[in-house]
Short mmCIF file of C-alpha atoms in Angstrom, two decimals:
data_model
loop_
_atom_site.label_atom_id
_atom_site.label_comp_id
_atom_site.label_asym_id
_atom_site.label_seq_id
_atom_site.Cartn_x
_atom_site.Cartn_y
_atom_site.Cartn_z
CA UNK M 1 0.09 -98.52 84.66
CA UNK M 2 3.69 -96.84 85.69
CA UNK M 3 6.56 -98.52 86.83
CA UNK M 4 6.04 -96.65 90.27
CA UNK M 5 2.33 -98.24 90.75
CA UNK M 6 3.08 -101.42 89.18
CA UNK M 7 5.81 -101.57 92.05
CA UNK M 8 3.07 -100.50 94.42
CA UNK M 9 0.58 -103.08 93.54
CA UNK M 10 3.91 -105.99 93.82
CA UNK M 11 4.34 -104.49 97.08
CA UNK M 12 0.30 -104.84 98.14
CA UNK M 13 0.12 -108.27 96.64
CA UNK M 14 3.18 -109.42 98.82
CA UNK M 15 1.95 -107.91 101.72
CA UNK M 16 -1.57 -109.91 101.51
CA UNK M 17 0.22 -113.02 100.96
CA UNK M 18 2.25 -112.72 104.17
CA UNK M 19 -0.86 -111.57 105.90
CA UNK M 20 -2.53 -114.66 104.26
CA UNK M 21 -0.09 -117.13 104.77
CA UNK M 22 0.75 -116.33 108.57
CA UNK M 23 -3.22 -116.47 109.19
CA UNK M 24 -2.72 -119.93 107.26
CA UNK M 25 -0.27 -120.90 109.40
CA UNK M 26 -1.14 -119.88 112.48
CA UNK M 27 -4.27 -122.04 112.29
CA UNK M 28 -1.88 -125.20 111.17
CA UNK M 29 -0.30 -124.95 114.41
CA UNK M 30 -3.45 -124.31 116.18
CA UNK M 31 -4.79 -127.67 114.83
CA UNK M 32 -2.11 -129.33 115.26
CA UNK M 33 -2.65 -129.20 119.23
CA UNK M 34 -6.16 -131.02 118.68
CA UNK M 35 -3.77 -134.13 116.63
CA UNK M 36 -4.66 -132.99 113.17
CA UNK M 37 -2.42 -132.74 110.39
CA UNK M 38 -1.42 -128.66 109.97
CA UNK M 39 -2.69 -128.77 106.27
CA UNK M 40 -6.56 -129.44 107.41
CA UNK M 41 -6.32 -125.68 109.53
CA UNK M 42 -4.46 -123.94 106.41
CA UNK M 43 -7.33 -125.16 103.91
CA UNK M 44 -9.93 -124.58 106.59
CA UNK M 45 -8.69 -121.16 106.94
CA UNK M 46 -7.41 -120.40 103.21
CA UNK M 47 -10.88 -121.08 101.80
CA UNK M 48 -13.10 -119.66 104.67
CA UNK M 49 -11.20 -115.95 104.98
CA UNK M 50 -11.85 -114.31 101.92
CA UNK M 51 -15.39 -115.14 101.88
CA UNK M 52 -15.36 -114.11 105.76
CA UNK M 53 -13.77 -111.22 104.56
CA UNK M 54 -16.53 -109.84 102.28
CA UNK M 55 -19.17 -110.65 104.30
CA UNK M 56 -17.64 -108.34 107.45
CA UNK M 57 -16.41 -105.99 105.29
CA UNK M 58 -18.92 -105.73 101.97
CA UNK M 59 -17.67 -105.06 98.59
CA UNK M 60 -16.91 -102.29 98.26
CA UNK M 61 -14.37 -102.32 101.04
CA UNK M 62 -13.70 -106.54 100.13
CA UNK M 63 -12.39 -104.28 96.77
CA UNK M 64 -10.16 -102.06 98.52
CA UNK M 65 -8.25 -104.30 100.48
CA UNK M 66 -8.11 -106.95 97.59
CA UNK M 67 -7.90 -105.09 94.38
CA UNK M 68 -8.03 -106.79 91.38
CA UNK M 69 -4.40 -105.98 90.00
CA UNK M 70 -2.90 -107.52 93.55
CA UNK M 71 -5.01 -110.46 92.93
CA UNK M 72 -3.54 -110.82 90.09
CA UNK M 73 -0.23 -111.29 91.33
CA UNK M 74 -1.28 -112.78 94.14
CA UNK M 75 -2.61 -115.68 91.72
CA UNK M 76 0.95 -115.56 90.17
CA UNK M 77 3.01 -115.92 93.28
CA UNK M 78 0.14 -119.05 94.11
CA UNK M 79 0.75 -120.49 91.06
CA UNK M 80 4.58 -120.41 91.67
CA UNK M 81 4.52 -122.00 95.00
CA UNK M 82 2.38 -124.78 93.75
CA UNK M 83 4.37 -125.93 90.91
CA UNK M 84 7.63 -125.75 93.54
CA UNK M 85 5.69 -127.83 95.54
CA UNK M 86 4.59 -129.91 93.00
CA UNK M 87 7.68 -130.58 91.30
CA UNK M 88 9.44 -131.79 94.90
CA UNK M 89 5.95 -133.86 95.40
CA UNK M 90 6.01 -135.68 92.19
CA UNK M 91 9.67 -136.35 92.12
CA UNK M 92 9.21 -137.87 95.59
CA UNK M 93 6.52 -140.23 94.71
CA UNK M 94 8.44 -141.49 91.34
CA UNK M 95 11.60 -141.92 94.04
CA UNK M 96 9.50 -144.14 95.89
CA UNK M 97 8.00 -146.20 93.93
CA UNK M 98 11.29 -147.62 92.71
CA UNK M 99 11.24 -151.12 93.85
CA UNK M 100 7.50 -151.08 94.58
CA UNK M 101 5.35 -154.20 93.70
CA UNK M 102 4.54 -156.92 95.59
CA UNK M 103 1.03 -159.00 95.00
CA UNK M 104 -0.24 -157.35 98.51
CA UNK M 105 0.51 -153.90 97.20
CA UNK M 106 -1.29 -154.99 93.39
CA UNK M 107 -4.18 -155.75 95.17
CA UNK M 108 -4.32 -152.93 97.38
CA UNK M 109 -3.89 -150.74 94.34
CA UNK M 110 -7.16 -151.96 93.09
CA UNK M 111 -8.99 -151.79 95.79
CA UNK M 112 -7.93 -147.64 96.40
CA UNK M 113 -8.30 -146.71 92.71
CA UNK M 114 -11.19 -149.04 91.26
CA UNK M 115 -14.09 -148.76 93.91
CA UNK M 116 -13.65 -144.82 94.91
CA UNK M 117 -13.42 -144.09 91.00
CA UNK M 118 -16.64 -146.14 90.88
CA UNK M 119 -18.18 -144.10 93.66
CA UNK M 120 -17.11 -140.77 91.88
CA UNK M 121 -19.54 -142.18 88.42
CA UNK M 122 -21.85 -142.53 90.83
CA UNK M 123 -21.91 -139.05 92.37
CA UNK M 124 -21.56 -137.82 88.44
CA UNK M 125 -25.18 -140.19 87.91
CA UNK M 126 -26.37 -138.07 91.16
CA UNK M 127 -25.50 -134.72 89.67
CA UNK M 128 -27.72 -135.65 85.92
CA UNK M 129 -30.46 -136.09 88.41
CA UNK M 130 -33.54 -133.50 88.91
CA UNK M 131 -31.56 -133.52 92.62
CA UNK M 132 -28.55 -132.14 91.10
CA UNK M 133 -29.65 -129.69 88.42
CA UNK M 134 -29.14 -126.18 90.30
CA UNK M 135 -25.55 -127.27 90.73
CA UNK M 136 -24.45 -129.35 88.27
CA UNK M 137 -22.98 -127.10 85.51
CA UNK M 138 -22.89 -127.46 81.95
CA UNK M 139 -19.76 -129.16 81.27
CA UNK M 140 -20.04 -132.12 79.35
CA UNK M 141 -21.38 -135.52 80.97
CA UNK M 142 -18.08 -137.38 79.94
CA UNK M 143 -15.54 -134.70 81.33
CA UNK M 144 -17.63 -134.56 84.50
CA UNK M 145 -18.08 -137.99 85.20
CA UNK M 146 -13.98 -138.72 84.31
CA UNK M 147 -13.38 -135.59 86.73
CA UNK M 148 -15.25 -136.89 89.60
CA UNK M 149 -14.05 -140.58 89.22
CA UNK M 150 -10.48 -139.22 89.67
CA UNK M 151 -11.57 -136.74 92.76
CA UNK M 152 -13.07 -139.21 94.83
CA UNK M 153 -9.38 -141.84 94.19
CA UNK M 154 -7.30 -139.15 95.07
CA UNK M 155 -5.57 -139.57 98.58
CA UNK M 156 -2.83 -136.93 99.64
CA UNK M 157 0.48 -138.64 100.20
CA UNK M 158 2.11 -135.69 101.99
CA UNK M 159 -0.66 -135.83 104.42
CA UNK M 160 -0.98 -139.36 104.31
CA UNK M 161 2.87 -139.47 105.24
CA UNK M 162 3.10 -136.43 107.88
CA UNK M 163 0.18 -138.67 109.41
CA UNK M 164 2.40 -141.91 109.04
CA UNK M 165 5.55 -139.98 110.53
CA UNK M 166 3.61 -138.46 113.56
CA UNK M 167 2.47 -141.25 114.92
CA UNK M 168 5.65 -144.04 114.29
CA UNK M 169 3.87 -146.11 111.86
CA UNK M 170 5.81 -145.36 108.61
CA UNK M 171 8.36 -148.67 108.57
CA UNK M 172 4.92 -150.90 109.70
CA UNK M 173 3.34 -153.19 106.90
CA UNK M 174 0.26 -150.74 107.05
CA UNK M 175 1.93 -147.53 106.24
CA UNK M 176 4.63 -149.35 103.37
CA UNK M 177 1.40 -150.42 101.43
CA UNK M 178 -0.98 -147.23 101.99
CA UNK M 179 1.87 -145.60 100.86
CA UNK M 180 2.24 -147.67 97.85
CA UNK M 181 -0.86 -148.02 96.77
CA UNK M 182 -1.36 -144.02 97.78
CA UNK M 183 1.14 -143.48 95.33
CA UNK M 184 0.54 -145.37 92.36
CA UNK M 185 -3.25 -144.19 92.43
CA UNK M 186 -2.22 -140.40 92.06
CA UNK M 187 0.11 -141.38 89.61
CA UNK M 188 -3.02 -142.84 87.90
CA UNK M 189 -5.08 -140.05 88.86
CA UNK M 190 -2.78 -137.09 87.40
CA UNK M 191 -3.08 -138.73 83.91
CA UNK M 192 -6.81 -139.29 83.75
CA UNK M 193 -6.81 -135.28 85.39
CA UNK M 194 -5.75 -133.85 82.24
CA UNK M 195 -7.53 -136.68 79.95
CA UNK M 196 -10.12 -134.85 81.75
CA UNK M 197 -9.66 -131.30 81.15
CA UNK M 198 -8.97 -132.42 77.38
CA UNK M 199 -12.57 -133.53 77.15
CA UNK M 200 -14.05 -130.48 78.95
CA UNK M 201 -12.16 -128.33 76.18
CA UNK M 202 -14.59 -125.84 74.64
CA UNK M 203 -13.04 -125.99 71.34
CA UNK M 204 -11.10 -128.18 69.02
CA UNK M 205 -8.12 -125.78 68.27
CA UNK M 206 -7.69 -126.01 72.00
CA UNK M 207 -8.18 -129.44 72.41
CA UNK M 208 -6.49 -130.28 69.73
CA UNK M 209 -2.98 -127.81 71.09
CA UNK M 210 -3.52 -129.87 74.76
CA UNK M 211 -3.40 -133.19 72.92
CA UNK M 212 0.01 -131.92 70.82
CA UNK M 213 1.36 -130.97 74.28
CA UNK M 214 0.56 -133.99 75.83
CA UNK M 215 2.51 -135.51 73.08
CA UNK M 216 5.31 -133.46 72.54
CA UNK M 217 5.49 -132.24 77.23
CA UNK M 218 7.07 -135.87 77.42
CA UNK M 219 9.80 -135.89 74.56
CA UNK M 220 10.77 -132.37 75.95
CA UNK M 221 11.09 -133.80 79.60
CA UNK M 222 12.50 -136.74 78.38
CA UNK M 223 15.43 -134.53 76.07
CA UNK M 224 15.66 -132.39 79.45
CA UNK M 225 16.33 -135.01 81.62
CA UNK M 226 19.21 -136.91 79.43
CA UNK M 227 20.72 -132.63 79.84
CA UNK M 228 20.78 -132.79 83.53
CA UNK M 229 22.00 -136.21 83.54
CA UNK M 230 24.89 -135.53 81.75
CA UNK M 231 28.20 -135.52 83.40
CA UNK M 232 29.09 -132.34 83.35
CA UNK M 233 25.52 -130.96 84.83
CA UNK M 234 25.55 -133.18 87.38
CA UNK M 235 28.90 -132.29 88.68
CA UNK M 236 27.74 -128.84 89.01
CA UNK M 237 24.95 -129.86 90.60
CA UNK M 238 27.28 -131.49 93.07
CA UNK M 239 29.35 -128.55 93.67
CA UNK M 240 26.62 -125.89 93.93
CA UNK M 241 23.49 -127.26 95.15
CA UNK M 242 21.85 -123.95 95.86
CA UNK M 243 22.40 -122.91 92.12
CA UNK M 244 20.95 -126.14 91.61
CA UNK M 245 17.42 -125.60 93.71
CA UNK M 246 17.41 -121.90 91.98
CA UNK M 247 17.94 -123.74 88.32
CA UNK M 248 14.86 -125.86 89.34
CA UNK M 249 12.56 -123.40 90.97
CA UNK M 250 13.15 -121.51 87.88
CA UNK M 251 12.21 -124.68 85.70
CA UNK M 252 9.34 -125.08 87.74
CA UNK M 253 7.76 -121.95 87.54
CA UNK M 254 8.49 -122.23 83.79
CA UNK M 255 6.57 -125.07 83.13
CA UNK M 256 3.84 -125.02 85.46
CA UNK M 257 2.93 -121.19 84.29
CA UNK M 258 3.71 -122.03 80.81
CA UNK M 259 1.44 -125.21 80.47
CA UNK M 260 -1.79 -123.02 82.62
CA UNK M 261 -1.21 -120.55 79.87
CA UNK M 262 -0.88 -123.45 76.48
CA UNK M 263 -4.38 -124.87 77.72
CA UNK M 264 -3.53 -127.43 79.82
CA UNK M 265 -2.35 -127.21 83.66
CA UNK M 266 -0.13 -125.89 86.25
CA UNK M 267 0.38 -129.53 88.18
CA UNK M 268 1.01 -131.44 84.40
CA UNK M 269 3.69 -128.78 83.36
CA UNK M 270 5.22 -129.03 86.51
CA UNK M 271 5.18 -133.12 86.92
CA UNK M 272 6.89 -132.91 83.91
CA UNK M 273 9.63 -131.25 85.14
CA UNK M 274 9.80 -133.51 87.85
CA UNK M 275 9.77 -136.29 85.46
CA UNK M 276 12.82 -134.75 83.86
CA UNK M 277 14.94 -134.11 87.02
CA UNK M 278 17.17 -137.29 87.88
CA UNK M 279 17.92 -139.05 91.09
CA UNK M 280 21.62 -138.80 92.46
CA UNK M 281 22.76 -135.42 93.15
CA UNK M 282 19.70 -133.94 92.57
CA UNK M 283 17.30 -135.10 95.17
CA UNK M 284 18.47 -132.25 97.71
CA UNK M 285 18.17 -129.67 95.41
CA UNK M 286 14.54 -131.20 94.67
CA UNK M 287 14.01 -131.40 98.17
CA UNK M 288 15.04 -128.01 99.17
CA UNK M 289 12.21 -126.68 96.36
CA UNK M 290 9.52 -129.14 97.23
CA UNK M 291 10.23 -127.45 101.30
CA UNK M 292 10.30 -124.20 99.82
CA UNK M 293 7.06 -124.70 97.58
CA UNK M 294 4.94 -126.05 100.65
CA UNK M 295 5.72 -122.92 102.34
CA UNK M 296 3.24 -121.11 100.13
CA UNK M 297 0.88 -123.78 99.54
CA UNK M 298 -1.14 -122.23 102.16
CA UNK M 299 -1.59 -118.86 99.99
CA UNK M 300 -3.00 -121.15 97.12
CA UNK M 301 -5.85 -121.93 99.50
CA UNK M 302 -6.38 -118.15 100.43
CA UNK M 303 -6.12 -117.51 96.34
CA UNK M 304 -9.26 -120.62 96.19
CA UNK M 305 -11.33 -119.02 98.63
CA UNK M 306 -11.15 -115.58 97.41
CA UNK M 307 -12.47 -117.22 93.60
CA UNK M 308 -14.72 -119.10 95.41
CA UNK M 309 -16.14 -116.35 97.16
CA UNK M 310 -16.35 -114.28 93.71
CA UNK M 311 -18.18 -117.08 92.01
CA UNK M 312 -20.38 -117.91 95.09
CA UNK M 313 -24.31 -118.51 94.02
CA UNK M 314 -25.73 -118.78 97.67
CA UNK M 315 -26.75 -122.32 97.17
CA UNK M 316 -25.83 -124.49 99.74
CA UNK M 317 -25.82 -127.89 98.79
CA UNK M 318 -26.43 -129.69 101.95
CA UNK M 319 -27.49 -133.44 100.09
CA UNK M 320 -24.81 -133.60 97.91
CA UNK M 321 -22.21 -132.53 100.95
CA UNK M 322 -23.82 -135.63 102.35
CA UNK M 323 -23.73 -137.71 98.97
CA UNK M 324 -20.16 -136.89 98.73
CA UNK M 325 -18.92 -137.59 102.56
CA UNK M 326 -20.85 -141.22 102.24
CA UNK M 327 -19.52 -142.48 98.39
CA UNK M 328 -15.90 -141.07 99.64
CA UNK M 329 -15.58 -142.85 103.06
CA UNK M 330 -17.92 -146.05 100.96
CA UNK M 331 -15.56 -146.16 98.15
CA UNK M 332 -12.09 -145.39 100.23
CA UNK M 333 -12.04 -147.23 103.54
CA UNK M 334 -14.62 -150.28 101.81
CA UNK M 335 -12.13 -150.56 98.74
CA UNK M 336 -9.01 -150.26 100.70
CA UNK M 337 -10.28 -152.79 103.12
CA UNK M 338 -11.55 -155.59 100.40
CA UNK M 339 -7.55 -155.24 98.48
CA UNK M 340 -5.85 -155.75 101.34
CA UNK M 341 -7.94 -158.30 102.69
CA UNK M 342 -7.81 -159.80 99.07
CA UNK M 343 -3.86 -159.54 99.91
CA UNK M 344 -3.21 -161.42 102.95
CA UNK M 345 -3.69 -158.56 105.57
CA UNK M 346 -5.79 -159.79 108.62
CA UNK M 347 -8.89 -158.04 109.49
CA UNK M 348 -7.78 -155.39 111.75
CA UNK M 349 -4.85 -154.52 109.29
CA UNK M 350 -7.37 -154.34 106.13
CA UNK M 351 -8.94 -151.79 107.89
CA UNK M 352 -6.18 -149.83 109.04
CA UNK M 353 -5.02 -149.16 105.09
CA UNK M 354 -8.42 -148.27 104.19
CA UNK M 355 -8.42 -145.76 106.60
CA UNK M 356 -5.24 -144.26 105.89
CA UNK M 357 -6.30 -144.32 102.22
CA UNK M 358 -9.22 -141.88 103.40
CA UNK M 359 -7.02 -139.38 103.81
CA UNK M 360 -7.42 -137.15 100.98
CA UNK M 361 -6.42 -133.88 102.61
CA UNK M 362 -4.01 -131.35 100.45
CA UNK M 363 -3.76 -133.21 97.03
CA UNK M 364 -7.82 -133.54 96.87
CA UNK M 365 -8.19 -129.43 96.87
CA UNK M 366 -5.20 -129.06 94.52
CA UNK M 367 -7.54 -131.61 92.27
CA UNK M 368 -10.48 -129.65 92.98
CA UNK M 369 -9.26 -125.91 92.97
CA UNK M 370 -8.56 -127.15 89.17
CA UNK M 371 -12.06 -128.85 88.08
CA UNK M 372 -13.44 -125.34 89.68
CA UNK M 373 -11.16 -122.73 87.60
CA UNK M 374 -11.52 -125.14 84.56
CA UNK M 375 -15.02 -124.86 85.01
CA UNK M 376 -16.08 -128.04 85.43
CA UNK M 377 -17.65 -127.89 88.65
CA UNK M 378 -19.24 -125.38 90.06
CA UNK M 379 -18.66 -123.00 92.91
CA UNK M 380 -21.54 -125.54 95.20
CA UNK M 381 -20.03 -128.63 94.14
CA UNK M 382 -16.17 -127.03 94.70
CA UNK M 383 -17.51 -126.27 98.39
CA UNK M 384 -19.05 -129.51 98.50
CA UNK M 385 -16.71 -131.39 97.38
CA UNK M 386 -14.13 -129.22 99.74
CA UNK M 387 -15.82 -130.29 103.17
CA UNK M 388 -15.53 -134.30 102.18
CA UNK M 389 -11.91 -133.68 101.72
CA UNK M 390 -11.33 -132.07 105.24
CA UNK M 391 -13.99 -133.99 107.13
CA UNK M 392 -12.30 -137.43 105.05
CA UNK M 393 -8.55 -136.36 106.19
CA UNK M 394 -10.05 -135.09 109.68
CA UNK M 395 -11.71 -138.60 110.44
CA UNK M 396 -7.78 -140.54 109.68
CA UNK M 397 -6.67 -140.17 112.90
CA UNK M 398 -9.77 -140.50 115.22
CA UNK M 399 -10.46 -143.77 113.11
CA UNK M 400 -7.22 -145.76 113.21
CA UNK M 401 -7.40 -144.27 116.76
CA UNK M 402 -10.63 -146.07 117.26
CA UNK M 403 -9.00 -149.59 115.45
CA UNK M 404 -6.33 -149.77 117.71
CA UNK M 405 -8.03 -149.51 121.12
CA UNK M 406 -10.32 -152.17 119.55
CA UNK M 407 -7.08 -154.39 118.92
CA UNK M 408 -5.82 -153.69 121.83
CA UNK M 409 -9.45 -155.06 123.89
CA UNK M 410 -9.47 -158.48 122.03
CA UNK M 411 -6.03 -159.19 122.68
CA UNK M 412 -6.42 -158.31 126.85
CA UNK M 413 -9.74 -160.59 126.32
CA UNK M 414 -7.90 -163.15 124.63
CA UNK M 415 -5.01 -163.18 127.25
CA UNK M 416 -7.18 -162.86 129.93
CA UNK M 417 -9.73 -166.17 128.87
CA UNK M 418 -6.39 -167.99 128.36
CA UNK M 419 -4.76 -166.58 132.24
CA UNK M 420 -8.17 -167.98 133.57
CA UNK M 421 -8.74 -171.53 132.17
CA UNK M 422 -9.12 -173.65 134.98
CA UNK M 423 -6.56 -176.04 135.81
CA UNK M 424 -6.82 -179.67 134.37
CA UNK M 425 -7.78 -183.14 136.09
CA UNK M 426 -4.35 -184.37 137.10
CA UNK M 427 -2.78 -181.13 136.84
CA UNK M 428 -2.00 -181.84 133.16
CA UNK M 429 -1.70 -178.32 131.55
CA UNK M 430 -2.22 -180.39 128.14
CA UNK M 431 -6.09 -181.35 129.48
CA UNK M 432 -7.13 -177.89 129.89
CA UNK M 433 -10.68 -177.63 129.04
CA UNK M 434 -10.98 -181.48 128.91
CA UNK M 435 -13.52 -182.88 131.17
CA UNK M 436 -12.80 -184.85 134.13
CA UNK M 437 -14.06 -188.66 133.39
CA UNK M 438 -17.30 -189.71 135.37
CA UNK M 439 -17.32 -191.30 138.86
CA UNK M 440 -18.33 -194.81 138.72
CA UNK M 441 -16.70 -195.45 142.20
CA UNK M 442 -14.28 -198.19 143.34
CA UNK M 443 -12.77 -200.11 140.98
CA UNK M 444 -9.64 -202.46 140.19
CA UNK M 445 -6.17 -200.40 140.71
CA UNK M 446 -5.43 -198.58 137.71
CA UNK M 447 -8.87 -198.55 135.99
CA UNK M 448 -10.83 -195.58 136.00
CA UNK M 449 -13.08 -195.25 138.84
CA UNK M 450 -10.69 -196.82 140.67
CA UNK M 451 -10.28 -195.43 144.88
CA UNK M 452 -6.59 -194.03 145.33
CA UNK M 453 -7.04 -194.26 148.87
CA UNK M 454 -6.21 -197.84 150.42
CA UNK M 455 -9.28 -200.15 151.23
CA UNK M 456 -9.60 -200.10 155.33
CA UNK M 457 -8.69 -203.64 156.64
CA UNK M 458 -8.88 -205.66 160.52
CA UNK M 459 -5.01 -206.38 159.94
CA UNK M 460 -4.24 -203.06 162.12
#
């Protein structure tokens, strides 16, 4: 191809991915009006217009609107805006959790990772079934099952914090430890992720270069990070923060592409560079990426549905869309709730953080857009799988929602029983609900029984 229609095809790519991200966009903000979190309307959107698309328009049209070498850099420039995003995500979280760690937030932690992982093997025993064989795939039993049991812990912590932020409740003892334990358990979740995609390898050269990296990505982002922490770096950080954001955009991009293309992932090169930044003068520059990165997020969705819509079989798998929707809400809101009951929360607060935990939202379709491409789902179980993260994330807010006008009944019933006790014998508030001693009529002065009106005598 010739520089003149190489520049062409740039030019095509970039003008699908504006078209594609102010669709995206546009249907954040029209959510957003129904109190949903904006990221539920991108990915509804993202992963619905392609195949809309090539249903209206066929393929052969689909073809000329989206040809193949503008998908191609399409991919590229979704790629890119993930790892930015990714790199000011992970960062974030590590930020965070500094300090973390209380016996409340332990137990919580267990509760969010161990039961929903549990629900995932049992999804994976669902799939081995006769149920499950026309969408099950081939990849191997062990990569599937550690795949799934990491999907169904996920929860997204930027939705799970816009959520938090919209409605006040990010400083309250609910949103410090869904946060916490939201945190640590995609921290845990990240690792067994590429553990994963090492055991799905299809051969051992390659799994045998993604265990090197996995080795050797640390000790590079470890060297990297004693560079940028060095005096010197971090002055110029200080004095040009915008050459800053640009030198870690750049590294971003660098990694993320350069781990997708060693055999391993986009997100694990580019937590790795996250892992490498320091704090100090180099959270804004961080920040300003991590902005910049969710800006395009909603193209990586439009990128998913258009390989989900290649890859589509037809098959509509309506009892595992069910399967999934029950383990996830099971394992999330019923483990979240049993931790932080196990940690001193009352009732009512229990099941706020299990609900909140339920959120699974953008991180879940990141997980998921990479089990599909790796090819260990398939396209039904991607799409399955996709509608338990929205209708999970979409249920947050009508659910806590729900909890709080219950809270809010028992305590006007329990104010109410206590405005109406009636009042005492004697008047003695302290005798409330103590009853009054029998009548056993006149009696000595002072005694019960005893008349306090004066005996009628003949002396008047």
């Amino acid at each position: 191809m010739s520089v003149p229609q190489e520049a062409l095809t740039v030019l095509h790519a970039l003008a699908l991915g504006l078209a594609a991200f102010a669709v995206a966009r546009g249907c954040g903000r029209l959510v957003v009006l129904l109190r949903q979190p904006a990221v539920i309307g991108e990915v509804a959107v993202g992963l619905l217009l392609a195949p809309l698309l090539l249903r209206v328009l066929g393929e052969d049209s689909f073809a000329r609107v989206v040809p193949d070498d503008a998908l191609d850099w399409l991919r590229v420039l979704a790629q890119i805006g993930l790892a930015l995003f990714l790199v000011g995500l992970v960062h974030e979280l590590r930020s965070a959790w500094t300090g973390q760690g209380t016996r409340s937030a332990g137990w919580v932690v267990a509760g969010a990772l161990v039961p929903p992982m549990a629900t995932g093997l049992l999804v994976a025993a669902w799939l081995w079934t006769p149920q499950g064989d026309g969408v099950r795939g081939d990849a191997s039993p062990a990569a599937l099952a550690l795949y799934l049991a990491v999907a169904f812990s996920i929860t997204a912590v930027p939705v799970l914090a816009r959520i938090l932020t919209d409605r006040g409740e990010e400083a309250t003892s609910e949103g410090r430890l869904s946060m916490t334990a939201a945190i640590v358990v995609d921290a845990v979740g990240w690792t067994l992720l590429a553990l994963a995609l090492v055991l799905h390898g299809a051969d051992t050269v390659g799994a045998g270069f993604a265990v090197a990296a996995l080795v050797l990505g640390p000790l590079a982002s470890a060297a990297l990070r004693r560079l940028l922490s060095a005096d010197a770096v971090s002055g110029l950080c200080r004095r040009s923060p915008r050459a800053a954001a640009a030198l870690v955009a750049a590294a971003a991009a660098a990694g993320g592409l350069g781990a997708e293309h060693g055999g391993l992932t986009l997100p694990l090169g580019a937590a790795l560079v996250a892992l490498a930044i320091p704090a100090g003068p180099w959270l804004r520059p961080v920040a300003v990426v991590g902005r910049a990165g969710l800006a395009g997020v909603p193209l990586f969705f439009v990128v998913s549905g258009v390989s989900l819509a290649e890859s589509a079989t037809g098959t509509t798998a309506w009892d595992l869309i069910a399967v999934a929707i029950l383990a996830a809400v099971t394992g999330k809101i019923g483990g979240g709730y049993l931790g932080a009951r196990l940690g001193g929360c009352s009732p009512v607060s229990a099941l706020r953080v299990g609900i909140l935990l339920n959120t699974r939202g953008l991180t879940e379709v990141i997980v998921l857009n990479i089990g599909f491409t790796a090819g260990i789902i398939t396209a039904p179980v991607f799409a399955a799988l996709t509608v338990m993260a929205v209708v999970t994330t979409v249920l947050t807010g009508p659910l806590l929602d729900a909890v709080g006008r219950y809270a809010r009944r028992r305590e006007e019933h329990t104010a109410g029983a206590e405005q109406h006790v009636p009042a005492p014998p004697g008047g003695r508030p302290d005798l409330a609900g103590v009853p009054a001693p029998p009548d056993r009529g006149p009696g000595p002065p002072g005694l019960p029984g005893a008349s306090s009106t004066p005996k009628d005598t003949d002396e008047h």
